[in-house]
Coordinates of C-alpha atoms in Angstrom, one line a residue:
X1 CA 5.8 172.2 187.2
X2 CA 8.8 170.4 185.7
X3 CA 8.7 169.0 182.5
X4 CA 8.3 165.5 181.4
X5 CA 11.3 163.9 180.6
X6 CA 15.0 162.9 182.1
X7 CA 15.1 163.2 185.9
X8 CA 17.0 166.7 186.9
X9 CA 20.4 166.6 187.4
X10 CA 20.6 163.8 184.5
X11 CA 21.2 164.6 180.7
X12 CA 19.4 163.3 178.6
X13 CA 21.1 161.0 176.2
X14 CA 22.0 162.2 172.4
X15 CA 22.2 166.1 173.5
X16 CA 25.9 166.3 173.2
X17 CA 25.8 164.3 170.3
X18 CA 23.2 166.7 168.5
X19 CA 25.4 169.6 169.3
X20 CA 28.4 168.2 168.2
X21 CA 26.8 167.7 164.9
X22 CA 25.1 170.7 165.0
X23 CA 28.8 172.6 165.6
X24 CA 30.5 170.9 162.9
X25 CA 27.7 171.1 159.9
X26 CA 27.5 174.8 160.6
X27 CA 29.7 176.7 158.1
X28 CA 32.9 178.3 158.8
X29 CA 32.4 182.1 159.3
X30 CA 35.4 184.4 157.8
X31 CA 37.3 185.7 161.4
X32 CA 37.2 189.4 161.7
X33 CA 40.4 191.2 162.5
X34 CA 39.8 190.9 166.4
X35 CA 39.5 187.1 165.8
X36 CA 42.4 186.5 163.7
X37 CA 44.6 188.4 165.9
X38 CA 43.5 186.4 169.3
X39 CA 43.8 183.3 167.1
X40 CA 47.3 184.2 166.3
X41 CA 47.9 184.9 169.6
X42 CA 46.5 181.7 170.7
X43 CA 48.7 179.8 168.4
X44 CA 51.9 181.3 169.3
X45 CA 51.3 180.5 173.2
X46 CA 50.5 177.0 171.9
X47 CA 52.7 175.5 169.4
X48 CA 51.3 172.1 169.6
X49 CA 47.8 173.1 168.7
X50 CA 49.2 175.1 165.7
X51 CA 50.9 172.3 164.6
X52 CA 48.0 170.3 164.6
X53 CA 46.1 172.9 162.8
X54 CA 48.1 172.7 159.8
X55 CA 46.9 170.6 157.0
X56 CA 48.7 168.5 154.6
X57 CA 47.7 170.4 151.0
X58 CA 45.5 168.1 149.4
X59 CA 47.3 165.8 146.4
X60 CA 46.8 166.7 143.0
X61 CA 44.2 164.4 141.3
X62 CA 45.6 162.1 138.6
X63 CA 44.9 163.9 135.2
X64 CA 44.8 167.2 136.8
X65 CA 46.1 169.5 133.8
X66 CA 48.8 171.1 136.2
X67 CA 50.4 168.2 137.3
X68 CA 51.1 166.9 133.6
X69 CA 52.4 170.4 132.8
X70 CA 55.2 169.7 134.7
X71 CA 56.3 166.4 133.0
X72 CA 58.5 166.8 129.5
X73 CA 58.2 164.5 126.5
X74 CA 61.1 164.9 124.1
X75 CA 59.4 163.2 121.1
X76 CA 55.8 165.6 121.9
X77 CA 58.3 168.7 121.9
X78 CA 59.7 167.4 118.8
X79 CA 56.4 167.1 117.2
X80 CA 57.1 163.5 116.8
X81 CA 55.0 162.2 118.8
X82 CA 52.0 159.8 117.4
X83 CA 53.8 159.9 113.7
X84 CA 54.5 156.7 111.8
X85 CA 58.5 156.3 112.0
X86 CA 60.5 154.3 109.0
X87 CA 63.8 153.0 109.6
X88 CA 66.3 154.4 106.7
X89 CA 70.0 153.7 106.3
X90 CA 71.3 156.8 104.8
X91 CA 74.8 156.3 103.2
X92 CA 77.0 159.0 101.9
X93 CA 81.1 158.4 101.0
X94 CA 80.6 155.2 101.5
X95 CA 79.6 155.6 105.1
X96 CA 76.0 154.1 106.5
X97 CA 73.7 156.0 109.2
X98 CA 70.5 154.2 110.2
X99 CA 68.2 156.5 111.4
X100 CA 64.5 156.5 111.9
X101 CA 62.2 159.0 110.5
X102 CA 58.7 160.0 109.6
X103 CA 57.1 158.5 107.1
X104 CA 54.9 161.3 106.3
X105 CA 57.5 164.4 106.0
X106 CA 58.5 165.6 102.7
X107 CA 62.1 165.2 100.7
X108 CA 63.4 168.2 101.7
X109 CA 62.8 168.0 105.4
X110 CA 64.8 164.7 105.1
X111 CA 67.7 166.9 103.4
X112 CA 67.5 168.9 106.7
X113 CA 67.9 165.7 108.7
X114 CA 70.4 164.4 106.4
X115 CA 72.3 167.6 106.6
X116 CA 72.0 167.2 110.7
X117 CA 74.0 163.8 110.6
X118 CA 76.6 164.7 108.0
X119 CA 77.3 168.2 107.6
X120 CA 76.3 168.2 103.6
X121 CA 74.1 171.6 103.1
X122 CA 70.6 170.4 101.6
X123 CA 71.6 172.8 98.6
X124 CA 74.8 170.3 97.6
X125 CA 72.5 167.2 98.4
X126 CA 71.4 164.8 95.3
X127 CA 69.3 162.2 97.9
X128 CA 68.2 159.4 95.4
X129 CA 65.9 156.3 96.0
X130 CA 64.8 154.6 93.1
X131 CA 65.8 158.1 91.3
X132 CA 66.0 161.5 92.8
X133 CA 63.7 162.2 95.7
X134 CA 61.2 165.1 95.2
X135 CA 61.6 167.6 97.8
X136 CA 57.8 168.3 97.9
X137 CA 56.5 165.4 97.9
X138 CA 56.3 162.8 101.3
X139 CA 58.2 159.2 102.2
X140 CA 54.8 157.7 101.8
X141 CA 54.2 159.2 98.6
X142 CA 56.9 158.2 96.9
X143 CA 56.7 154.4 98.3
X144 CA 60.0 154.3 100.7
X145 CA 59.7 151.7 103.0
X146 CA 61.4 150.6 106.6
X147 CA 65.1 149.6 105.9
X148 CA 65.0 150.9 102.6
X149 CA 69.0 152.5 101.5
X150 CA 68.9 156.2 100.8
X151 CA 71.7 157.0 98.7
X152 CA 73.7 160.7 99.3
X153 CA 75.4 162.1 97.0
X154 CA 77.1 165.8 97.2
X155 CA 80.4 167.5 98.5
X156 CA 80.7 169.6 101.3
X157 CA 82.3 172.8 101.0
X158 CA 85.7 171.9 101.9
X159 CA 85.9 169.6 99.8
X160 CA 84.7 171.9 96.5
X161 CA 87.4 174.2 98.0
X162 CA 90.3 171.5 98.0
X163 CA 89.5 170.6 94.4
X164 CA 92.9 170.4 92.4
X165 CA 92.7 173.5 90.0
X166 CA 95.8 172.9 87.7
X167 CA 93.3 169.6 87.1
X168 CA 90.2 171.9 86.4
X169 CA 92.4 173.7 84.1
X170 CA 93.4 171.1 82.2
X171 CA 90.2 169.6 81.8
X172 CA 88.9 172.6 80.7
X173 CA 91.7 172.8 77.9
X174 CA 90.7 169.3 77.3
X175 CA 86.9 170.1 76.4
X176 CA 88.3 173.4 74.3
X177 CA 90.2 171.0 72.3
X178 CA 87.4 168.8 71.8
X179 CA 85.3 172.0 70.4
X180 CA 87.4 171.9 67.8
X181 CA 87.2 169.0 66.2
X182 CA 84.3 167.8 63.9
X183 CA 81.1 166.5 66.0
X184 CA 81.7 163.1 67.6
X185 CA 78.8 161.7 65.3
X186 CA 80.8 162.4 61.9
X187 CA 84.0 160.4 62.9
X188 CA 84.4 157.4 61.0
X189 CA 84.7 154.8 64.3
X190 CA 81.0 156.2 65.5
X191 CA 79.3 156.4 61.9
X192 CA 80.1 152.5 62.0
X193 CA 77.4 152.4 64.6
X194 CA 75.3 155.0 63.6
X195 CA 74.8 154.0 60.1
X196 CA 72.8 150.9 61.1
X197 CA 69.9 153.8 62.2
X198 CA 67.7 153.4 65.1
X199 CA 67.5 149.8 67.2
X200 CA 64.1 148.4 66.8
X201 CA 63.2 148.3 70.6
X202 CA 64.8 151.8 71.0
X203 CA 63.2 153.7 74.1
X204 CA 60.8 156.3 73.8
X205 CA 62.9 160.2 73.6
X206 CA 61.7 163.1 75.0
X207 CA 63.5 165.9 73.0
X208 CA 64.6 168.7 75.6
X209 CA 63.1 166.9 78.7
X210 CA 65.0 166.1 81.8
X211 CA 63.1 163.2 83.7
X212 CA 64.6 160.9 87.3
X213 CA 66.5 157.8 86.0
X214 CA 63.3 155.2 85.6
X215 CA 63.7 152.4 88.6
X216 CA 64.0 150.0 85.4
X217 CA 67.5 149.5 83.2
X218 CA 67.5 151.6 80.7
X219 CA 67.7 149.3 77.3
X220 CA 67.5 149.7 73.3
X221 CA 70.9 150.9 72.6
X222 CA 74.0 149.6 70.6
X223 CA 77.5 150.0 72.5
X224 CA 80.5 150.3 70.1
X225 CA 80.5 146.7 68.2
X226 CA 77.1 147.3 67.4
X227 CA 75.6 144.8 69.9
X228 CA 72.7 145.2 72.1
X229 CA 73.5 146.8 75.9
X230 CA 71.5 148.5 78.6
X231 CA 72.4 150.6 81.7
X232 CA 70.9 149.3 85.1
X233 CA 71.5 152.0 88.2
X234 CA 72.0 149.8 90.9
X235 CA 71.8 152.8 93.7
X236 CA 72.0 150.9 97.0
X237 CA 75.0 149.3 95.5
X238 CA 76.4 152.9 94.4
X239 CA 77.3 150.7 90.8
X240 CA 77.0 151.0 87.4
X241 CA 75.8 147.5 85.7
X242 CA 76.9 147.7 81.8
X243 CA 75.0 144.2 80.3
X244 CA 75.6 143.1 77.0
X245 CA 74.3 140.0 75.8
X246 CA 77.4 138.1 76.3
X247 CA 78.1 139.2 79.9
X248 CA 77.2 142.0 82.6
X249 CA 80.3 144.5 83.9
X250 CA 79.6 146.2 87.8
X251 CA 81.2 149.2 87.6
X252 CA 81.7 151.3 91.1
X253 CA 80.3 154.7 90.2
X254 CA 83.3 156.0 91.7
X255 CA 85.8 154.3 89.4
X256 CA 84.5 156.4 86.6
X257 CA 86.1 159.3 86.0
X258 CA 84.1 160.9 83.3
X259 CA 80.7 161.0 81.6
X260 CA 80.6 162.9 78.2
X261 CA 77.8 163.1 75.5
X262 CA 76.8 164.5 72.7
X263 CA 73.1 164.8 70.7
X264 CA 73.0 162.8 67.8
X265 CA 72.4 164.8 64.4
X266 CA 69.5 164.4 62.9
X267 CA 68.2 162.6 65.5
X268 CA 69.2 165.8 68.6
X269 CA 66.4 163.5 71.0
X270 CA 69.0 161.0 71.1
X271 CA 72.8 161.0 72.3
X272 CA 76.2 159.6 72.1
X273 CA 77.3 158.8 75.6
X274 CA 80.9 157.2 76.9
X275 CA 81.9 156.4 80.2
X276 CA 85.5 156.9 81.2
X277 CA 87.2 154.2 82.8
X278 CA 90.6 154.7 82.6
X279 CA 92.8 157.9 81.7
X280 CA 92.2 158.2 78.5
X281 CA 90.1 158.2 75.6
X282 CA 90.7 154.5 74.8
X283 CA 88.9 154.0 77.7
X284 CA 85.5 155.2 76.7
X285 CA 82.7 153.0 76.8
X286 CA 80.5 154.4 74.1
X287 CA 76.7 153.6 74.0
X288 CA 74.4 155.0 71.4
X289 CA 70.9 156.0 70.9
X290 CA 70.1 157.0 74.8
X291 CA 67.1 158.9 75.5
X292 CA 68.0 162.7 75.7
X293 CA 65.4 162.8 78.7
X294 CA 67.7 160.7 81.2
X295 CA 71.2 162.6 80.1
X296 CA 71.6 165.0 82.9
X297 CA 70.2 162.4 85.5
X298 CA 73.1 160.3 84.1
X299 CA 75.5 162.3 84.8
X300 CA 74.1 163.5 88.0
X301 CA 74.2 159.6 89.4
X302 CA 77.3 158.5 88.7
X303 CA 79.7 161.6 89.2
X304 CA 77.2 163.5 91.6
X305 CA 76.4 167.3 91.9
X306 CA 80.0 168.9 91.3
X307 CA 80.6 168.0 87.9
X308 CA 83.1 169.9 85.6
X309 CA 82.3 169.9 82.1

């Protein structure tokens, strides 16, 4: 007896539709070798359906770790990237380079990059800004801000090697000749000075110290009348301001062609200093009483690292 259900000869409606379901949730089955090799077969005689077999390779999502490994940063291979950047002018022989630069790298990584734009070894480099830059210590730390001048000052080695030497020998004879005459402080046209003993608002000395030039002028000191003067380093300017109560002279740091001094007796935790403006000794500016603490960073700012005497 038949069935009950669709009349014979008559499917019954949703059968193919079940087995085509059916057919494509069952799971793919690895081919053995007898199937791969009639499949192969099978796709050679028909290239169409080969064709049609092949599947795009799916994309790579966004964020997928393989796909960024193929794109390049400059600034992340730098390490640069995410660090606070300053903007500096750097200027050396009178030449200006504005770069920027992290704020949080250290004085002597700057002298690296400084010695990347201009050629001048880190070890010939005096960098100043408001003073001498620490080498251990950070932009931040030491209060540099964007736009701010960073003065250079150092010779490169050419220029040590081009040095005149009959000049270096004659200076030399110059300072032996010196040596021999009684100290500076016992001649008669600097006892004039000296006599009148210490000015009242005289800075404090630190007897065998070397400190950074103070980002203040340096005051308390008698030039060679006896009147009141003080020394201002005006770095960004690469000048020396000499102000006396009567007037103020900018000297260019590069005009002066010596700086000489000598340790006052009695007193060694002050000095004698004189500035040479001109060829010869008539053209020492003499100032008295300076702190013995700030000699050497004297002499260091206004004729640089490669000093002869």
């Amino acid at each position: 007896m038949a069935a009950a259900g669709a009349p014979d000869g008559v499917e019954e409606p949703g059968m193919d539709t079940e087995a085509e379901t059916v057919a494509s949730e069952a799971p793919a089955r690895p081919l053995n070798c007898v199937e791969a090799e009639a499949a192969a077969g099978a796709a050679a005689q028909d290239p169409c359906a080969a064709r049609g077999s092949l599947q795009p390779a799916p994309a790579q999502p966004p964020g997928d770790p393989a796909a960024q490994a193929s794109v390049s940063n400059g600034e992340d291979a730098g390490g640069g990237a995410g660090r606070e950047l300053v903007d500096l002018k750097i200027i050396w022989n009178k030449t200006k380079h504005d770069v920027k630069f992290p704020l949080d790298s250290t004085g002597s990584e700057l002298k690296q990059k400084i010695h990347a734009i201009t050629g001048l070894p880190p070890a010939m480099q005096k960098v100043m800004y408001k003073g001498l830059v620490p080498e251990d210590k950070t932009l931040r730390e030491i209060k540099v801000t964007s736009g701010a001048k960073i003065m250079v000052v150092g010779s490169t080695i050419n220029d040590v090697l081009a040095v005149n030497t009959p000049k270096d020998a004659a200076q030399q004879d110059a300072k032996a000749e010196e040596n021999k005459k009684e100290p500076l402080c016992r001649q008669k046209q600097h006892r004039k000075v000296l006599d009148k003993g210490k000015p009242e608002d005289v800075m404090p000395s630190v007897k065998g110290g070397q400190d950074r030039l103070p980002n203040f002028p340096l005051s308390g000191m008698y030039n060679k009348s006896g009147g009141k003067v003080r020394l201002t380093f005006k770095l960004e300017q690469d000048q020396l301001w000499i102000g006396t109560k009567e007037r103020t002279e900018k000297l260019p740091m590069g005009s002066i062609k010596n700086v000489v001094s000598e340790p006052i007796e009695g007193h060694e935790d002050y000095h004698m200093m004189a500035f040479q403006l001109g060829p010869t000794e008539a053209s020492y500016y003499w100032v008295y009483w300076v702190p013995t603490q700030y000699v050497d960073a004297i002499k260091d700012t206004v004729l640089g690292k490669w000093q002869y005497f």
